[in-house]
Tab-separated table of C-alpha atoms and ligand atoms in Angstrom:
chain	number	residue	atom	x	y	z
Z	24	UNK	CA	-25.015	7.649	-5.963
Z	25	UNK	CA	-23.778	4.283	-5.691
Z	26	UNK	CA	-20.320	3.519	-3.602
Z	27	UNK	CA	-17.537	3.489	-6.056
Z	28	UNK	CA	-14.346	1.536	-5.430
Z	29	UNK	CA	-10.806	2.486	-7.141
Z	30	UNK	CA	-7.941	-0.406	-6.723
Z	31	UNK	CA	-4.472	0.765	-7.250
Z	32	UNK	CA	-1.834	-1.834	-7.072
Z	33	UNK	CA	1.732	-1.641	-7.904
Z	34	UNK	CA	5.191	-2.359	-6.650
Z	35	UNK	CA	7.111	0.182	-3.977
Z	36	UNK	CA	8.218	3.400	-4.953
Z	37	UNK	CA	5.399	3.646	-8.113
Z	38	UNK	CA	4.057	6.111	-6.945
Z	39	UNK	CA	0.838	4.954	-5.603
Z	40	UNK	CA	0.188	6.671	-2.536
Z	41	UNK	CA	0.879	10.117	-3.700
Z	42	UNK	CA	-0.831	9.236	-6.738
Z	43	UNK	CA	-3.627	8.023	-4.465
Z	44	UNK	CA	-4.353	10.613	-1.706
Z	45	UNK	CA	-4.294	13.324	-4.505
Z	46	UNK	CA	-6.663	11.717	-6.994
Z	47	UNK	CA	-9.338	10.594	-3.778
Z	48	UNK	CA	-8.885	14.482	-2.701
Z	49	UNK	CA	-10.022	15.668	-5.950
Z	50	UNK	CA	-12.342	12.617	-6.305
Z	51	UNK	CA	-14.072	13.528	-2.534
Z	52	UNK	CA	-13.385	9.672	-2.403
Z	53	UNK	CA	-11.594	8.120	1.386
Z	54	UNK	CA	-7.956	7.156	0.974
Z	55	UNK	CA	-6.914	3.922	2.269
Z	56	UNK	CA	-3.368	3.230	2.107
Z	57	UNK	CA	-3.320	-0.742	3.295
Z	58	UNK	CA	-0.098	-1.053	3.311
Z	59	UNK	CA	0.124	0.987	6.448
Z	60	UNK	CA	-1.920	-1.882	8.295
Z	61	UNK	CA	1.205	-4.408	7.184
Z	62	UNK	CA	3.507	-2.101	8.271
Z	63	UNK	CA	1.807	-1.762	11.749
Z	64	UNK	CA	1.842	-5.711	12.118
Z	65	UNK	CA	5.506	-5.639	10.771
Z	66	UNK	CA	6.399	-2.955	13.979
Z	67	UNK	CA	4.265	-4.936	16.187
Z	68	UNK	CA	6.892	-7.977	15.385
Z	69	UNK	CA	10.107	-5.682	15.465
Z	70	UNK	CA	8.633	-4.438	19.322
Z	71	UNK	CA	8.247	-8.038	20.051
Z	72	UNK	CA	11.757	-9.261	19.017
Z	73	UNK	CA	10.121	-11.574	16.982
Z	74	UNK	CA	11.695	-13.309	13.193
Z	75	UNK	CA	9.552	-11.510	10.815
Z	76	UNK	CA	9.075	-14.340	8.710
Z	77	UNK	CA	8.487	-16.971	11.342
Z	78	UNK	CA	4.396	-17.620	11.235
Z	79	UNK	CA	4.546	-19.265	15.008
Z	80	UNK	CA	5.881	-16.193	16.094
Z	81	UNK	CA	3.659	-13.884	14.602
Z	82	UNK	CA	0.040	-15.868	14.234
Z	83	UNK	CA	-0.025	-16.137	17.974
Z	84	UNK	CA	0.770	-12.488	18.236
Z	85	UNK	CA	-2.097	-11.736	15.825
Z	86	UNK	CA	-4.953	-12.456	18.914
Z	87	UNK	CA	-3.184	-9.369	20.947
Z	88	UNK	CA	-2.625	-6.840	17.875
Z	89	UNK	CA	-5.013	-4.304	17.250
Z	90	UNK	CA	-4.475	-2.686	14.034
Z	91	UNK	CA	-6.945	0.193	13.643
Z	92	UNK	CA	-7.018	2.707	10.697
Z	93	UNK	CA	-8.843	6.470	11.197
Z	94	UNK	CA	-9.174	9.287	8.994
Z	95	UNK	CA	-8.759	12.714	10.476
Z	96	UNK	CA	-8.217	16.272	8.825
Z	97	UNK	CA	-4.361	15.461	8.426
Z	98	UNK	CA	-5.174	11.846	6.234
Z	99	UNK	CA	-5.050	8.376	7.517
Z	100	UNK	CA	-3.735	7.560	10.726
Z	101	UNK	CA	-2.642	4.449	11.931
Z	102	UNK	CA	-3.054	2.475	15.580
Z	103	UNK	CA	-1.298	-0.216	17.013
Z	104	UNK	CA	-3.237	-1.558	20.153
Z	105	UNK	CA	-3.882	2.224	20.495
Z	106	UNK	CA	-1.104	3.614	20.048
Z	107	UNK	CA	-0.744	6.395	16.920
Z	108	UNK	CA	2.381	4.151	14.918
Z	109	UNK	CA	1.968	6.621	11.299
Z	110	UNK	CA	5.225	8.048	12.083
Z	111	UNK	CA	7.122	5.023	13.288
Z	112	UNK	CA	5.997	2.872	10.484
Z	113	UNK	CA	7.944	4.593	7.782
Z	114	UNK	CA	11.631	3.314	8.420
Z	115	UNK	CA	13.416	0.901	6.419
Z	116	UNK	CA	13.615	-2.261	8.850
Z	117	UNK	CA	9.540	-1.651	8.987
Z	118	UNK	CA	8.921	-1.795	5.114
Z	119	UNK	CA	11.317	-5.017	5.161
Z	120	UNK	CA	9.110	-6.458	7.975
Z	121	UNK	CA	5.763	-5.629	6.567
Z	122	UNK	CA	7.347	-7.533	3.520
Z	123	UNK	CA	8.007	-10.273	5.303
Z	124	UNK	CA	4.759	-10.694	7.876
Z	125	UNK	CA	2.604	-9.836	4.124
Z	126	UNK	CA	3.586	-13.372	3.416
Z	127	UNK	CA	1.643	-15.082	6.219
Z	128	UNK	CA	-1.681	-15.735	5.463
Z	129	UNK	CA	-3.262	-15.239	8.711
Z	130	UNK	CA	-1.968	-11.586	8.404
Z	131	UNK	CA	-3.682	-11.002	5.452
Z	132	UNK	CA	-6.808	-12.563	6.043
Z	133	UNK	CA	-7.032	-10.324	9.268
Z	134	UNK	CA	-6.033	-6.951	7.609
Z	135	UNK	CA	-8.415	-7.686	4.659
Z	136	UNK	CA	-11.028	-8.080	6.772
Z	137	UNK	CA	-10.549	-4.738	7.814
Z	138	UNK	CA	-9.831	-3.533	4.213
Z	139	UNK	CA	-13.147	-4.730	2.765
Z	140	UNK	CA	-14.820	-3.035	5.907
Z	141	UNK	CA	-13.660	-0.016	5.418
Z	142	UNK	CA	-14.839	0.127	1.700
Z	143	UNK	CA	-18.050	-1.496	1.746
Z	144	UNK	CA	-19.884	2.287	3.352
Z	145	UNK	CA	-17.986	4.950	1.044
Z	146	UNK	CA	-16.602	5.392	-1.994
Z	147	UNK	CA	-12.770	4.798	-1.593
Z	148	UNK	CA	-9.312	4.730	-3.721
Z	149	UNK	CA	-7.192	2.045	-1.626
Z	150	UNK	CA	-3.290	1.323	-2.781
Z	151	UNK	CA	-1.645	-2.034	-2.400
Z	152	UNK	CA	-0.350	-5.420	-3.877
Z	153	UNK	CA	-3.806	-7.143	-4.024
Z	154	UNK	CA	-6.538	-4.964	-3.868
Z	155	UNK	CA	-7.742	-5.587	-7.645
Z	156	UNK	CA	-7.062	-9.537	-7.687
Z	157	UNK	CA	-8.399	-10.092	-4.187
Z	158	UNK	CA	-9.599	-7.466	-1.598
Z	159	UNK	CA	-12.027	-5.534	-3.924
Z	160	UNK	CA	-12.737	-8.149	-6.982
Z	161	UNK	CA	-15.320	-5.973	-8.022
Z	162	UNK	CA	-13.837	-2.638	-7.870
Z	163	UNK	CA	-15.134	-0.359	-10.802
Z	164	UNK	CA	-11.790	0.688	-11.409
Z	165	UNK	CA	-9.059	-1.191	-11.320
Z	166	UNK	CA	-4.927	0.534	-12.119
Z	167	UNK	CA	-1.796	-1.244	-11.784
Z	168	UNK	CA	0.888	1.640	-11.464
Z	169	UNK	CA	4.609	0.593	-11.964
Z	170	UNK	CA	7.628	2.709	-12.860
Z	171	UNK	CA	11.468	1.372	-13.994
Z	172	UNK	CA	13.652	-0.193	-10.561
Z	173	UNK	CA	15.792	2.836	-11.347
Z	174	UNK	CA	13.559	5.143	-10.998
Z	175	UNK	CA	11.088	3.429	-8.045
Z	176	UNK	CA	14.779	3.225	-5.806
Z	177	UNK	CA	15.295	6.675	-6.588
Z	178	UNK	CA	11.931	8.185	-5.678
Z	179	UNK	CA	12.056	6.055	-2.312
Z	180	UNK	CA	15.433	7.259	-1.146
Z	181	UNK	CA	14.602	10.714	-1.457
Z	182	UNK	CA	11.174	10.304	0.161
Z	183	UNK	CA	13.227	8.851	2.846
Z	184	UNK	CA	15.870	11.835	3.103
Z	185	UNK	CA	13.336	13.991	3.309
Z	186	UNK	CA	11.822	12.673	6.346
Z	187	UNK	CA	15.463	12.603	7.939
Z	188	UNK	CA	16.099	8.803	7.968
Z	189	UNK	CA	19.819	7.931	7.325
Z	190	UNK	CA	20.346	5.747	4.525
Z	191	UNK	CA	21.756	5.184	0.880
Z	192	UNK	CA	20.753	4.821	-2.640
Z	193	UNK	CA	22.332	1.001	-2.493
Z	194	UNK	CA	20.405	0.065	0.269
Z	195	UNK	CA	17.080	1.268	-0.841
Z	196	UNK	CA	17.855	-0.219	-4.219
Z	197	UNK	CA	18.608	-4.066	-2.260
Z	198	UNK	CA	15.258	-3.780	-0.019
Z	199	UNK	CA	12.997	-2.552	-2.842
Z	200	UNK	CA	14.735	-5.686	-4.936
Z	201	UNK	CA	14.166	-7.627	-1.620
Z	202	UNK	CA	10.319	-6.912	-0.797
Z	203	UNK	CA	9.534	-7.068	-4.499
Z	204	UNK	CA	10.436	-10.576	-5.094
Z	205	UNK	CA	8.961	-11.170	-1.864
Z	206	UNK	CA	5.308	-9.743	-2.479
Z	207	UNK	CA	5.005	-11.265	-6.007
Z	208	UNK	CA	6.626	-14.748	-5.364
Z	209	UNK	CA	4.760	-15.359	-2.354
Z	210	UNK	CA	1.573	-18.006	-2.507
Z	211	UNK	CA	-1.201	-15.966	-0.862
Z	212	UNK	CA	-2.618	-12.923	-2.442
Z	213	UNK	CA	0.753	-12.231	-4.362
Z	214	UNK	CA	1.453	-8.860	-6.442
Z	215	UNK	CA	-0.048	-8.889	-9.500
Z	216	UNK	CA	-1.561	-7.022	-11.997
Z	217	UNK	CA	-5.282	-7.944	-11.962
Z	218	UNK	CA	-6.552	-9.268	-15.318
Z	219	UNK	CA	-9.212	-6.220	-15.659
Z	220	UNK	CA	-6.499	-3.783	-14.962
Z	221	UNK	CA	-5.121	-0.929	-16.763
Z	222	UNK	CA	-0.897	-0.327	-16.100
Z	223	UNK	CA	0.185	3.111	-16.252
Z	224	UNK	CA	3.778	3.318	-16.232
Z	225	UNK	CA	5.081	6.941	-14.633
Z	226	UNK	CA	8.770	6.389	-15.113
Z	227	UNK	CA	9.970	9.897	-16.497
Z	228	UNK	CA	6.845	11.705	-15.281
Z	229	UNK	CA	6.264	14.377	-12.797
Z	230	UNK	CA	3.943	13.569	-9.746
Z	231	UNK	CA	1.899	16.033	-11.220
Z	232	UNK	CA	1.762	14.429	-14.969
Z	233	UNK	CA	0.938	11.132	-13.092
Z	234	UNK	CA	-1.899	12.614	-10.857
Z	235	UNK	CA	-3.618	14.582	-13.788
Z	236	UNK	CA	-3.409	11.315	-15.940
Z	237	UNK	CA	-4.872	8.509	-13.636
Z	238	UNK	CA	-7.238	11.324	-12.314
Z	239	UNK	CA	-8.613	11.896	-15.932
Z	240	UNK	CA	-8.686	8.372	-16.991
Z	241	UNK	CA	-10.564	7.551	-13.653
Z	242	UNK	CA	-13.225	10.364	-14.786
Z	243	UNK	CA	-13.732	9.208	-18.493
Z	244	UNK	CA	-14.234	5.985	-16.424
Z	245	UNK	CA	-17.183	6.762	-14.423
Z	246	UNK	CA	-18.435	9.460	-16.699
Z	247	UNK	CA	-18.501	6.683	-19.035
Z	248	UNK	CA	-20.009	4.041	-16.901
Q	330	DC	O1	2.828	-0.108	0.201
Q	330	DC	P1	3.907	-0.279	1.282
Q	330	DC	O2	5.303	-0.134	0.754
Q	330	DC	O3	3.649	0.599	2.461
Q	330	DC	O4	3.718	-1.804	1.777
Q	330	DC	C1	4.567	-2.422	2.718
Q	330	DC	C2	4.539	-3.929	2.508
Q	330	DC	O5	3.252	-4.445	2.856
Q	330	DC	C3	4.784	-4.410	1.079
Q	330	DC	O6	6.153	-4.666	0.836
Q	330	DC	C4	3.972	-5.666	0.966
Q	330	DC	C5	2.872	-5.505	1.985
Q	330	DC	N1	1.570	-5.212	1.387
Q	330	DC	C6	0.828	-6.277	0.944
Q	330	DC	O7	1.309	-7.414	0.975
Q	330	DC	N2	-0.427	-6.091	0.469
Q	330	DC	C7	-0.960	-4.864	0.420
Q	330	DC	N3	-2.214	-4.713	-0.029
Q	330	DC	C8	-0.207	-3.741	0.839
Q	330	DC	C9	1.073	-3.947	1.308
């Protein structure tokens, strides 16, 4: 059977990676969460003491970073010049500077190098802001998953509790405001909803409502194909 590619975009706190690791599991597809690889260049600045949003800072940086994705038993795992960073990635100053470092374009042209690489041998579902309108123009499928601001700051904070980092809803609230007038103001690649998409919006569902509804339009999809 032919490689099949699935493009979910969507703003922060949508719900698109669960959404996306659980419909690839039940697809047999590879899940490739991309906004992992911003995040890694984001820490890579932070280590460096660098301004996040200063391109001569970071674009020189960019010949010594090593972002490398692999997929093991546990899901994707993410390197930084070697080191395993899937942990260390998932703090609030690191979503802020992915945000920021999204908006160069030398970052994105090296990451979606890497993106398209990684889909062009398997069949994959991959989550970000431009997957539809520009790293996978010809995916099959194409979803853009949103949810109220409400609702996406909500979802985010208690992710974050849960893994033990120390914040509030407030704060959450200002850096999901923060990133998403960042990623969909900015020139290169911005977030959009592709024109062949389809929006789902899961405010007011479960996960579980979400998964078994993009899972079953996906099918009907490629059943119907
Ligand atoms: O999906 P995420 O919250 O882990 O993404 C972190 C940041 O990376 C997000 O605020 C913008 C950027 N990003 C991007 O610009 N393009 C992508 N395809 C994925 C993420």
């Amino acid at each position: 059977m032919k490689n099949i590619s699935i493009a979910i975009d969507g703003p922060a706190g949508a719900g698109k990676s669960t959404i996306s690791r659980a419909v690839a599991e039940r697809l047999e597809f590879v899940y490739i969460d991309t906004g992992a690889m911003y995040r890694a260049v984001g820490l890579a600045a932070l280590n460096n003491g660098f301004d996040t949003k200063c391109a001569e800072q970071i674009v020189p940086m960019l010949d010594t970073t090593e972002v490398d994705i692999r997929h093991e038993e546990s899901g994707q795992r993410v390197f930084l010049n070697g080191e395993d960073v899937t942990g260390k990635i998932r703090t609030p100053e690191v979503s802020v500077a992915a945000s920021d470092v999204s908006a160069i374009p030398q970052v994105r042209v090296k990451l979606v190098e890497l993106q398209r690489a990684l889909a062009a041998s398997r069949s994959v579902v991959m989550d970000g802001r431009d997957i539809g309108t520009y790293v996978l123009p010809n995916a099959e499928i194409k979803i853009f998953l949103t949810a109220s601001p409400e609702e996406r700051a909500r979802r985010r904070f208690e992710e974050l509790v849960q893994k033990g980092v120390k914040t509030d809803l407030e704060s959450v609230r200002q850096d999901m405001d923060y990133r998403d007038k960042n990623d969909s103001s900015r020139e290169f690649a911005p977030l959009r909803p592709a024109e062949d998409s389809v929006t789902f919006d899961t405010t007011g569902n479960t996960q579980e409502q979400s998964i078994d509804c993009i899972y079953d339009f996906i099918i009907k999809k490629i059943q119907g194909r």
